[in-house]
mmCIF file of C-alpha atoms in Angstrom:
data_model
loop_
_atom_site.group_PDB
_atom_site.id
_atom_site.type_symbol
_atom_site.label_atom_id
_atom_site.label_comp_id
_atom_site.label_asym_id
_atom_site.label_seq_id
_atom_site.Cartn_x
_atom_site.Cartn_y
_atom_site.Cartn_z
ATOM 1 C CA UNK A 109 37.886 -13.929 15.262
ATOM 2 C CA UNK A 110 36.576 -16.445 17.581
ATOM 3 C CA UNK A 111 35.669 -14.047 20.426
ATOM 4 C CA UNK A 112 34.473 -11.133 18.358
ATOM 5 C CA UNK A 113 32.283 -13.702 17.301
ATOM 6 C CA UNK A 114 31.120 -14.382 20.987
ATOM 7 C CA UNK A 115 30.864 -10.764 21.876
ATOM 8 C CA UNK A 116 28.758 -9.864 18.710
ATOM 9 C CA UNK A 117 26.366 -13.211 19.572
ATOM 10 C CA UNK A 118 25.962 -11.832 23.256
ATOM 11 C CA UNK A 119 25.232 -8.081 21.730
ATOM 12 C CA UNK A 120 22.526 -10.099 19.481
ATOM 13 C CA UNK A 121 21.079 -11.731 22.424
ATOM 14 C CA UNK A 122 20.774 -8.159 24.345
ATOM 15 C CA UNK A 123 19.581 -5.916 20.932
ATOM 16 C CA UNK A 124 17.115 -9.179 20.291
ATOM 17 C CA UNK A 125 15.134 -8.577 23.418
ATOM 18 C CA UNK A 126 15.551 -4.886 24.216
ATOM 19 C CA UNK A 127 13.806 -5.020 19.947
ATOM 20 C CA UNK A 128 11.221 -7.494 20.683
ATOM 21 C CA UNK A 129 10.588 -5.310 23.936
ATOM 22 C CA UNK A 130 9.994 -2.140 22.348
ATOM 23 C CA UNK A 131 7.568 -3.945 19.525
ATOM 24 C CA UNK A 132 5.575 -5.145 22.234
ATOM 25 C CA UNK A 133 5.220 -2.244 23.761
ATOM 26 C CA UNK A 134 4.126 -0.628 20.639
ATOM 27 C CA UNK A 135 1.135 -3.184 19.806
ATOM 28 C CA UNK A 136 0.058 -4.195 23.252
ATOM 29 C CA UNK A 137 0.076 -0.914 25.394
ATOM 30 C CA UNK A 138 -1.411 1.145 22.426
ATOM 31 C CA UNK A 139 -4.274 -1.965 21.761
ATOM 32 C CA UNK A 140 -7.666 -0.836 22.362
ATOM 33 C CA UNK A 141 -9.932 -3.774 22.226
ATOM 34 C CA UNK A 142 -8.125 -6.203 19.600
ATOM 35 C CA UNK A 143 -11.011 -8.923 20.500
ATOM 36 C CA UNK A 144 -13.193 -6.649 18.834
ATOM 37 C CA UNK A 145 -10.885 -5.627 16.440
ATOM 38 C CA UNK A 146 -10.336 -9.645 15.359
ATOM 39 C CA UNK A 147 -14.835 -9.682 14.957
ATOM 40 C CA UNK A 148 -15.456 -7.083 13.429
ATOM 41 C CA UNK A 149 -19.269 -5.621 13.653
ATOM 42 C CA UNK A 150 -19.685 -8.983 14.828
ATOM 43 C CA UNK A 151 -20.947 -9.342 18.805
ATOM 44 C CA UNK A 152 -18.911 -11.376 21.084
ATOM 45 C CA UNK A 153 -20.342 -13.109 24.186
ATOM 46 C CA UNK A 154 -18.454 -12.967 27.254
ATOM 47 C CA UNK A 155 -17.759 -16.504 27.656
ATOM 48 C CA UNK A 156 -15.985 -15.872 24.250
ATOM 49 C CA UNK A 157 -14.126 -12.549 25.582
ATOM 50 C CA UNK A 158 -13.240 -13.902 28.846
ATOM 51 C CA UNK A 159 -11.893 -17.193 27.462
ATOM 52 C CA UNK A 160 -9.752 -15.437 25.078
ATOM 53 C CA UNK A 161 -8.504 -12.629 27.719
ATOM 54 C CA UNK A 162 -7.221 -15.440 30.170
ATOM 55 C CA UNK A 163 -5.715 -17.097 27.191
ATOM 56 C CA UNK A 164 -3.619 -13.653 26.216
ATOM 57 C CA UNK A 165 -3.082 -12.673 29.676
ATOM 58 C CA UNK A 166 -4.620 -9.182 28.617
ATOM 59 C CA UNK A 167 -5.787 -8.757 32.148
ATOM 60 C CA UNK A 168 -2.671 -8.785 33.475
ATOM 61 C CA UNK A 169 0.106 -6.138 33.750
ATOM 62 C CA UNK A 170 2.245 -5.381 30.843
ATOM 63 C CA UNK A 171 5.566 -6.868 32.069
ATOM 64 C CA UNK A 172 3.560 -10.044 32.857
ATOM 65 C CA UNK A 173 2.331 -10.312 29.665
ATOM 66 C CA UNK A 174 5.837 -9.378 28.352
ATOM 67 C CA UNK A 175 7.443 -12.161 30.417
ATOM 68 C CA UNK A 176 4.935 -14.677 29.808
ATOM 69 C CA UNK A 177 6.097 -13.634 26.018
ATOM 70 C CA UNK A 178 9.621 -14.055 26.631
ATOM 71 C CA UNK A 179 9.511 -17.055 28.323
ATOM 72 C CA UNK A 180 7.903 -18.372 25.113
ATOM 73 C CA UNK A 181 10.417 -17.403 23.039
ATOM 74 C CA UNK A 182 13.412 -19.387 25.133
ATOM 75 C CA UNK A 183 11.359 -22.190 24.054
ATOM 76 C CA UNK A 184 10.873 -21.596 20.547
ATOM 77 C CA UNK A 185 7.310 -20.781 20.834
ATOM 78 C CA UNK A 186 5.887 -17.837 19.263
ATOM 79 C CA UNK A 187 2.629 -18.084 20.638
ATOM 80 C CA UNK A 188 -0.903 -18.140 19.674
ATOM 81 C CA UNK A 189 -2.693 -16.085 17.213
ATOM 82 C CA UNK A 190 -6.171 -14.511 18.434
ATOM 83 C CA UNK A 191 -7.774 -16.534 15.617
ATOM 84 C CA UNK A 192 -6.404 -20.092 17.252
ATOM 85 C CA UNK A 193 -3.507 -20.788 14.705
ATOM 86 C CA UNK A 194 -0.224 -21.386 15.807
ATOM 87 C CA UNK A 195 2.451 -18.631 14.997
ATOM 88 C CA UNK A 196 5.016 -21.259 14.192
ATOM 89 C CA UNK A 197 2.949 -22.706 11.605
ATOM 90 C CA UNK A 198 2.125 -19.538 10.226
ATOM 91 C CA UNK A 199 5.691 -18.700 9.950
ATOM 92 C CA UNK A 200 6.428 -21.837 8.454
ATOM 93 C CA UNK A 201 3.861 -21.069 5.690
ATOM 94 C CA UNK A 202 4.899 -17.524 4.558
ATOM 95 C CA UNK A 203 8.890 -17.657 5.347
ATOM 96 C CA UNK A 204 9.200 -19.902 1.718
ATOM 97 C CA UNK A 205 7.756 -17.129 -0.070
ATOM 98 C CA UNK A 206 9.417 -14.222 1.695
ATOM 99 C CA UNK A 207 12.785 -15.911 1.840
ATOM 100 C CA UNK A 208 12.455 -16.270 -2.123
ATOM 101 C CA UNK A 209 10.679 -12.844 -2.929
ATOM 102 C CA UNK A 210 13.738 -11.193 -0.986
ATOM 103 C CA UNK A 211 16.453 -13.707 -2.636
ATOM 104 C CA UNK A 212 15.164 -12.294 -6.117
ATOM 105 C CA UNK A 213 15.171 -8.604 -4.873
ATOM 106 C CA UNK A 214 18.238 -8.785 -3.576
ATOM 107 C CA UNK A 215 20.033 -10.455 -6.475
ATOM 108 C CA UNK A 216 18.564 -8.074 -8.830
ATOM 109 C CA UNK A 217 19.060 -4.895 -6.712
ATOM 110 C CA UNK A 218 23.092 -6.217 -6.313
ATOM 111 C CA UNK A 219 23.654 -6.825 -10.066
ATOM 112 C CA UNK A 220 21.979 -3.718 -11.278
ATOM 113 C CA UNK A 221 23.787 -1.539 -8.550
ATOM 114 C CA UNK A 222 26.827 -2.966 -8.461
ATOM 115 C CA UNK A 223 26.950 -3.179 -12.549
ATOM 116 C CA UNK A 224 25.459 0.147 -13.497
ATOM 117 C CA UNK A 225 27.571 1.645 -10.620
ATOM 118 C CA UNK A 226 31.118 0.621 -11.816
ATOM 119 C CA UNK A 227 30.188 1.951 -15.395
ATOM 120 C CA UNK A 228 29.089 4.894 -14.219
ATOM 121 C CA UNK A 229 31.951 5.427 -11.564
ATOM 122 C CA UNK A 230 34.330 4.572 -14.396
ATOM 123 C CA UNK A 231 32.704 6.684 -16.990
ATOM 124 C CA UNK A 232 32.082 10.130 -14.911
ATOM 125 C CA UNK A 233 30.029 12.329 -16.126
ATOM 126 C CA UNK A 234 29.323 11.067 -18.934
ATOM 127 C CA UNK A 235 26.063 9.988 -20.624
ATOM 128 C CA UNK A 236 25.446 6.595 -18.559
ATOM 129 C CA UNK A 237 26.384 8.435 -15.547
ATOM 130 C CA UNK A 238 23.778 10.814 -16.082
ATOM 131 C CA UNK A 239 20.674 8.905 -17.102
ATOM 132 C CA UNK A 240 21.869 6.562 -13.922
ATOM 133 C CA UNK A 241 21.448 9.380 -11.844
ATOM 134 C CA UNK A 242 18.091 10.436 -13.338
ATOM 135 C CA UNK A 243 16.996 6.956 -13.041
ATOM 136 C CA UNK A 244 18.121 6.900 -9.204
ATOM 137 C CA UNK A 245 16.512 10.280 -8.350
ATOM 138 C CA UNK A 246 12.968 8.919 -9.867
ATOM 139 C CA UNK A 247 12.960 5.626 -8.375
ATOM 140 C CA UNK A 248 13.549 7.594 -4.982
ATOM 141 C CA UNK A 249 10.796 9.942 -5.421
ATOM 142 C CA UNK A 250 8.221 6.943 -5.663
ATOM 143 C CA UNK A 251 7.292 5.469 -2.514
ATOM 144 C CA UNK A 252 6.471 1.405 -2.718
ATOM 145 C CA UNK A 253 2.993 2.619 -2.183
ATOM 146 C CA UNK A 254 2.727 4.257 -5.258
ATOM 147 C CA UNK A 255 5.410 2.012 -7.257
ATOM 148 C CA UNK A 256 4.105 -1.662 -6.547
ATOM 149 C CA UNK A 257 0.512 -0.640 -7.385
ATOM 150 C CA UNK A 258 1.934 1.157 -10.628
ATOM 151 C CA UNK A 259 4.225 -1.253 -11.645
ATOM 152 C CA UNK A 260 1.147 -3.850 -11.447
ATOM 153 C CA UNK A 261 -1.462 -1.849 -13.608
ATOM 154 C CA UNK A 262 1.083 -0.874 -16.549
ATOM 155 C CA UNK A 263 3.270 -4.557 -16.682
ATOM 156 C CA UNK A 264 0.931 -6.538 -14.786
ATOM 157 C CA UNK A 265 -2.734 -5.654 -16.441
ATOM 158 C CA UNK A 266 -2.297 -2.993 -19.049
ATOM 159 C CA UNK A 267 0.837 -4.771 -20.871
ATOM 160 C CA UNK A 268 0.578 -7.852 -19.458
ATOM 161 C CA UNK A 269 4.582 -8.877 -19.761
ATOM 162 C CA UNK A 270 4.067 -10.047 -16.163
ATOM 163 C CA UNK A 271 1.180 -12.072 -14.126
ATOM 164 C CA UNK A 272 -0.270 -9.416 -11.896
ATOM 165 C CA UNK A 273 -0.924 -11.644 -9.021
ATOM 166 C CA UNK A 274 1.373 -14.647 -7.669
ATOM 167 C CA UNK A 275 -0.613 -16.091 -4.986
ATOM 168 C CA UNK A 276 0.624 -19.094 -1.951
ATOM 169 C CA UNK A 277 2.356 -21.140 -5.220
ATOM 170 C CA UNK A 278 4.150 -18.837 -6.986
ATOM 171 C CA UNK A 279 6.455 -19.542 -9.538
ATOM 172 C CA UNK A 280 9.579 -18.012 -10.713
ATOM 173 C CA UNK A 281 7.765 -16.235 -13.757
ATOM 174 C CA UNK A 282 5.410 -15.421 -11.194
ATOM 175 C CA UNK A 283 7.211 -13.524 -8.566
ATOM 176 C CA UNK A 284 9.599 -11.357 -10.712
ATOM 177 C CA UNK A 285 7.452 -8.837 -10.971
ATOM 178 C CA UNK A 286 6.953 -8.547 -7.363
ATOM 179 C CA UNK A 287 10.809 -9.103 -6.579
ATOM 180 C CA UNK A 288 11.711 -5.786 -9.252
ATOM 181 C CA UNK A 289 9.200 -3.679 -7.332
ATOM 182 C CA UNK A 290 10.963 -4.324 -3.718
ATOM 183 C CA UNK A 291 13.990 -4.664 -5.563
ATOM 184 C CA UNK A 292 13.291 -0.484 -6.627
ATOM 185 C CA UNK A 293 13.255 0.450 -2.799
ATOM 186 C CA UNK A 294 17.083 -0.430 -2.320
ATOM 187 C CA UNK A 295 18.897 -0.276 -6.119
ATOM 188 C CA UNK A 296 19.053 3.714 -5.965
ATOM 189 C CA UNK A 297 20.875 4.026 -2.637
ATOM 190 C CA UNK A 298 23.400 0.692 -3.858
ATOM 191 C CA UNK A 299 23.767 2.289 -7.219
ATOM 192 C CA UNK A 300 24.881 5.593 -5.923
ATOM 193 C CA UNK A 301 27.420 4.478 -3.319
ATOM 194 C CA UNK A 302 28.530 1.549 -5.502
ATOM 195 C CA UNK A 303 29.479 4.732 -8.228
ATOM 196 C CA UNK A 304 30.892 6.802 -5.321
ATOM 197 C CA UNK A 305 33.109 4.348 -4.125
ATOM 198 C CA UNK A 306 34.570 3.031 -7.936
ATOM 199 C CA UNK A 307 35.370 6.877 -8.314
ATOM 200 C CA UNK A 308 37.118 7.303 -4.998
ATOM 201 C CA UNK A 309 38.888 3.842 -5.658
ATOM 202 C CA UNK A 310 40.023 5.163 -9.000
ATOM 203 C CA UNK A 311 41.879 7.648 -7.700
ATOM 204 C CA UNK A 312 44.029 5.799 -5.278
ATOM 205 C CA UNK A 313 47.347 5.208 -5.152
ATOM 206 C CA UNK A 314 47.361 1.339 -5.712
ATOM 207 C CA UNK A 315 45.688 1.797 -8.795
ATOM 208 C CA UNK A 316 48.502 4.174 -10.180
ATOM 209 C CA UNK A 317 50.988 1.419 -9.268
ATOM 210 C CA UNK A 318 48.872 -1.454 -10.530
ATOM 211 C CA UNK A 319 48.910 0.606 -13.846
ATOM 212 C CA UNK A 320 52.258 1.546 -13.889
ATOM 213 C CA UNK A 321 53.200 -2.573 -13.674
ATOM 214 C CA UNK A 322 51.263 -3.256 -16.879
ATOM 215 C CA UNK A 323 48.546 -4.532 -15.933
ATOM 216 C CA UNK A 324 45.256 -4.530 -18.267
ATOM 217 C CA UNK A 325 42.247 -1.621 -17.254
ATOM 218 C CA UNK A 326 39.975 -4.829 -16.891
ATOM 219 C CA UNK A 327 42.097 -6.550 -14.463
ATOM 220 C CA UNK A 328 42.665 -3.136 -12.384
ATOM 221 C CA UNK A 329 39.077 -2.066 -12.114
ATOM 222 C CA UNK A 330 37.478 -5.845 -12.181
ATOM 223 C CA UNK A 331 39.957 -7.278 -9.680
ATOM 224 C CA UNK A 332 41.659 -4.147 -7.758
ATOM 225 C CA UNK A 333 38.819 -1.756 -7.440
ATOM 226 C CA UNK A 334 35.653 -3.522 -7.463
ATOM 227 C CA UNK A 335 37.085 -5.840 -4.531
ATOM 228 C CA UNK A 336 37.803 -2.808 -2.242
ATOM 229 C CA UNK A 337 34.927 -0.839 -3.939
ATOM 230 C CA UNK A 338 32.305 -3.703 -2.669
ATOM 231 C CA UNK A 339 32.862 -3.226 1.113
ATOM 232 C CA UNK A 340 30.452 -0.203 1.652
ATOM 233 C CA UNK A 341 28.146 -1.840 -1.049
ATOM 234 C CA UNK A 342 27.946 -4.813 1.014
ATOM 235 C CA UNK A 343 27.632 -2.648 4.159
ATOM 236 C CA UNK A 344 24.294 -1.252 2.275
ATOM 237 C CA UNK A 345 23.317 -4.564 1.782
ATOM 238 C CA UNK A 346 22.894 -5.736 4.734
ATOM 239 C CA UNK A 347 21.113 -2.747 6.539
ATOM 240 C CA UNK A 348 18.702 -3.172 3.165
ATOM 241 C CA UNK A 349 17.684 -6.594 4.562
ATOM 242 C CA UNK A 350 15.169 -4.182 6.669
ATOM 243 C CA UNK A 351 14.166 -1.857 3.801
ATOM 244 C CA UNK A 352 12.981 -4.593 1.931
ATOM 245 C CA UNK A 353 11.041 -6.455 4.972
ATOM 246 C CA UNK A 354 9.435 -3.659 5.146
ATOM 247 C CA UNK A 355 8.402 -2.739 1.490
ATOM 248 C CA UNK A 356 7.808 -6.718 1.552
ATOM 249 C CA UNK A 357 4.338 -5.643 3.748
ATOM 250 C CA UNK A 358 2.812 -3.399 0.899
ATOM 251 C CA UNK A 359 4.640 -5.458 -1.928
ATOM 252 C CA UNK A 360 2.976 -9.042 -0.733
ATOM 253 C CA UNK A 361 -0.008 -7.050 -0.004
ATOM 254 C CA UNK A 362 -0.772 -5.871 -3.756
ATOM 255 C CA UNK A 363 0.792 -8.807 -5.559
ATOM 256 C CA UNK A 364 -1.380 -11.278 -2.926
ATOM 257 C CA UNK A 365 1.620 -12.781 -1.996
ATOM 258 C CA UNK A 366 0.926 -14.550 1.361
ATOM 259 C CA UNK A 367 4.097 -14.336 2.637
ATOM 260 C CA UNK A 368 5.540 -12.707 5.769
ATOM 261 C CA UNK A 369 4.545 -8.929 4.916
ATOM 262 C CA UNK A 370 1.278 -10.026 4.122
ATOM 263 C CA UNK A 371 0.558 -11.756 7.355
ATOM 264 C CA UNK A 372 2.121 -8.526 9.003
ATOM 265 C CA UNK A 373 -0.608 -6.059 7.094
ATOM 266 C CA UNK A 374 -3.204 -8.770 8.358
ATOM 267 C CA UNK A 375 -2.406 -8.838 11.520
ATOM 268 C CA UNK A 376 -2.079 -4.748 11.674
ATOM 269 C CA UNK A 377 -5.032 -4.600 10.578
ATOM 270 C CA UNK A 378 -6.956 -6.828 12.609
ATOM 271 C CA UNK A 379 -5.014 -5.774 15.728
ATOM 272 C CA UNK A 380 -3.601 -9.395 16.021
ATOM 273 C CA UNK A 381 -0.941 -8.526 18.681
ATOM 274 C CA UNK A 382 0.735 -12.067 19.035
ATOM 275 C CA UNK A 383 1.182 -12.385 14.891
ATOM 276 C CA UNK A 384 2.925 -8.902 14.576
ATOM 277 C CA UNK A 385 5.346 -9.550 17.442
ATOM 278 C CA UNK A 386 6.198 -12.864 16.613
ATOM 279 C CA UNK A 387 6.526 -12.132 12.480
ATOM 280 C CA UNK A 388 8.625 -8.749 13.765
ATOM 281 C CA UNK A 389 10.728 -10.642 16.193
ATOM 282 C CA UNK A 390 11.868 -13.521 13.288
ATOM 283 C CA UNK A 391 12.672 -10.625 11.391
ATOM 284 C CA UNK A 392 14.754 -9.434 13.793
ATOM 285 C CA UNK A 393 16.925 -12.376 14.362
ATOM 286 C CA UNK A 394 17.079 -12.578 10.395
ATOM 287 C CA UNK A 395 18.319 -9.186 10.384
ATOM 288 C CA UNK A 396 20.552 -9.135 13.144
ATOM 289 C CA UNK A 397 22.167 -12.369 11.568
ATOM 290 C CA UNK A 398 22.866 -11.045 7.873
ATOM 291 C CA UNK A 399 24.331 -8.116 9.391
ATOM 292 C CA UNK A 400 26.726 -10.462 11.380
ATOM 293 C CA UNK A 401 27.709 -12.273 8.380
ATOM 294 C CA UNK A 402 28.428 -9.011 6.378
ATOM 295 C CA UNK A 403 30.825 -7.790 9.298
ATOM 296 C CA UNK A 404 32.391 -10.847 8.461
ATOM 297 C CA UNK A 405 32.761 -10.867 4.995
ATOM 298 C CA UNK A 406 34.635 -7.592 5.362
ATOM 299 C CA UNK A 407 38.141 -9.701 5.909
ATOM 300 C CA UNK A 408 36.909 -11.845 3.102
ATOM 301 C CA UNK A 409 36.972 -8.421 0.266
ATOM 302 C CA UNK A 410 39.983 -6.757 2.494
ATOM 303 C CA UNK A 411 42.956 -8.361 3.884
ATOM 304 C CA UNK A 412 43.755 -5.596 5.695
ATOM 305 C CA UNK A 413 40.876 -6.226 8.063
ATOM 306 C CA UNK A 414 41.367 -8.523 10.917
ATOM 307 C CA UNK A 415 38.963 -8.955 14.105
ATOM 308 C CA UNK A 416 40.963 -9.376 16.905
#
């Protein structure tokens, strides 16, 4: 365990930068005048310009500016924002709300998947299993772009069994609209292979023999099949961690929800190079480090599974 643990940390360390690499290369060699961009209409002088160019390096090559970058991050800093704030701090403002936002999504998106799925994988075909997969089939049909806007009018506004907008305090009450909506881009795929998997398990050989011993249907499916049938669910769970930072960016957006996404749209929008590499390469280490700990928890649901 110990040195599958080492070798996955030094594969981290190699995907982390060869990620954070590519990013970069996507904002800053594609950037057309992001001084400009951060103004507006407004003019800037060219004291102003060349004080902030020599600041960003943005005369210099683009591996200089990349290693000037990287030589940040070995230091935990994240740089400088083109409007003078500090990345860390800005982090340290929106990760709260993210981290809970995503919490919320991902709790709901598990229980509804994993609960609707085991009915449905144990009931085939029947009624439940039908509507689930009409249900499934809709929500993937409707982008986030169409859903979180939707969901807001109808449950937010027109009904008004939710508060449309959260805002930097948000409270519980306050955020569950938000965290069903980017819970909706991940509970279709979980659903379906949390069904697909109880069916397969069904049909296995240990439950025949855990049947023929006596035991109860709850205990077989609840304890027998539902532990094995988790281990792709949990597999889905973890590569989800991205889906959702990503429908976090339009969800935040709509919901004004200044969180990570949100800063992420700002800074897209204003052409803010440092703030969408340094939000994109935080969620990259948070995504490469779930994904470690799900590897993991395979030997927790299966014995059989040992990393040697």
């Amino acid at each position: 365990m110990f040195r599958y643990v080492v070798r996955r940390l030094l594969l981290m360390v190699l995907t982390f930068f060869g990620a954070t690499f590519v990013v970069y290369a996507l904002v800053f060699l594609n950037a057309d005048d992001p001084i400009q961009a951060l103004v507006g209409d407004r003019p800037v002088t060219a004291t102003q310009r060349l004080v902030l160019t020599e600041r960003y390096h943005l005369n210099d090559s683009f591996l200089q500016q990349y290693w000037y970058y990287a030589k940040g991050l070995l230091t935990g800093d994240f740089g400088t924002s083109l409007t003078g704030r500090s990345i860390k701090d800005m982090l340290a403002d929106a990760w709260p709300l993210t981290m809970r936002l995503a919490v919320m999504a991902i709790v709901f998106a598990a229980i509804i998947a994993i609960g609707a799925g085991v009915v449905s994988g144990v009931r085939r075909g029947g009624i439940f299993d039908n509507a689930t997969l009409l249900f499934t089939l809709v929500l993937l049909s409707l982008p986030i772009v169409v859903l979180a806007p939707l969901a807001q009018l109808i449950f937010g506004i027109k009904l008004g069994w939710f508060a449309p907008t959260a805002g930097k305090n948000a409270t519980f009450m306050q955020l569950l609209l938000p965290a069903f909506v980017l819970a909706s881009t991940v509970v279709a795929a979980e659903l379906r292979v949390s069904r697909a998997s109880v069916s397969e398990n069904l049909r296995a050989d240990y439950v025949r023999t855990a049947r023929a011993k006596g035991l109860s249907r709850a205990r077989v499916i609840g304890v027998h099949v539902l532990r094995n049938s988790l281990i792709p669910v949990i597999t889905l769970i973890g590569v989800d961690v991205g889906v959702l930072m990503s429908g976090a960016i339009v969800t935040e957006k709509v919901f004004n929800i200044p969180g990570v996404g949100f800063n992420l749209w700002r800074g897209l929008r204003t052409e803010d190079g440092p703030v969408v590499v340094g939000f994109v390469s935080v969620l990259v280490i948070v995504f490469l480090v779930l994904n470690l700990i799900v590897d993991l928890l395979y030997a927790v649901l299966d014995p059989r599974i040992r990393y040697e």
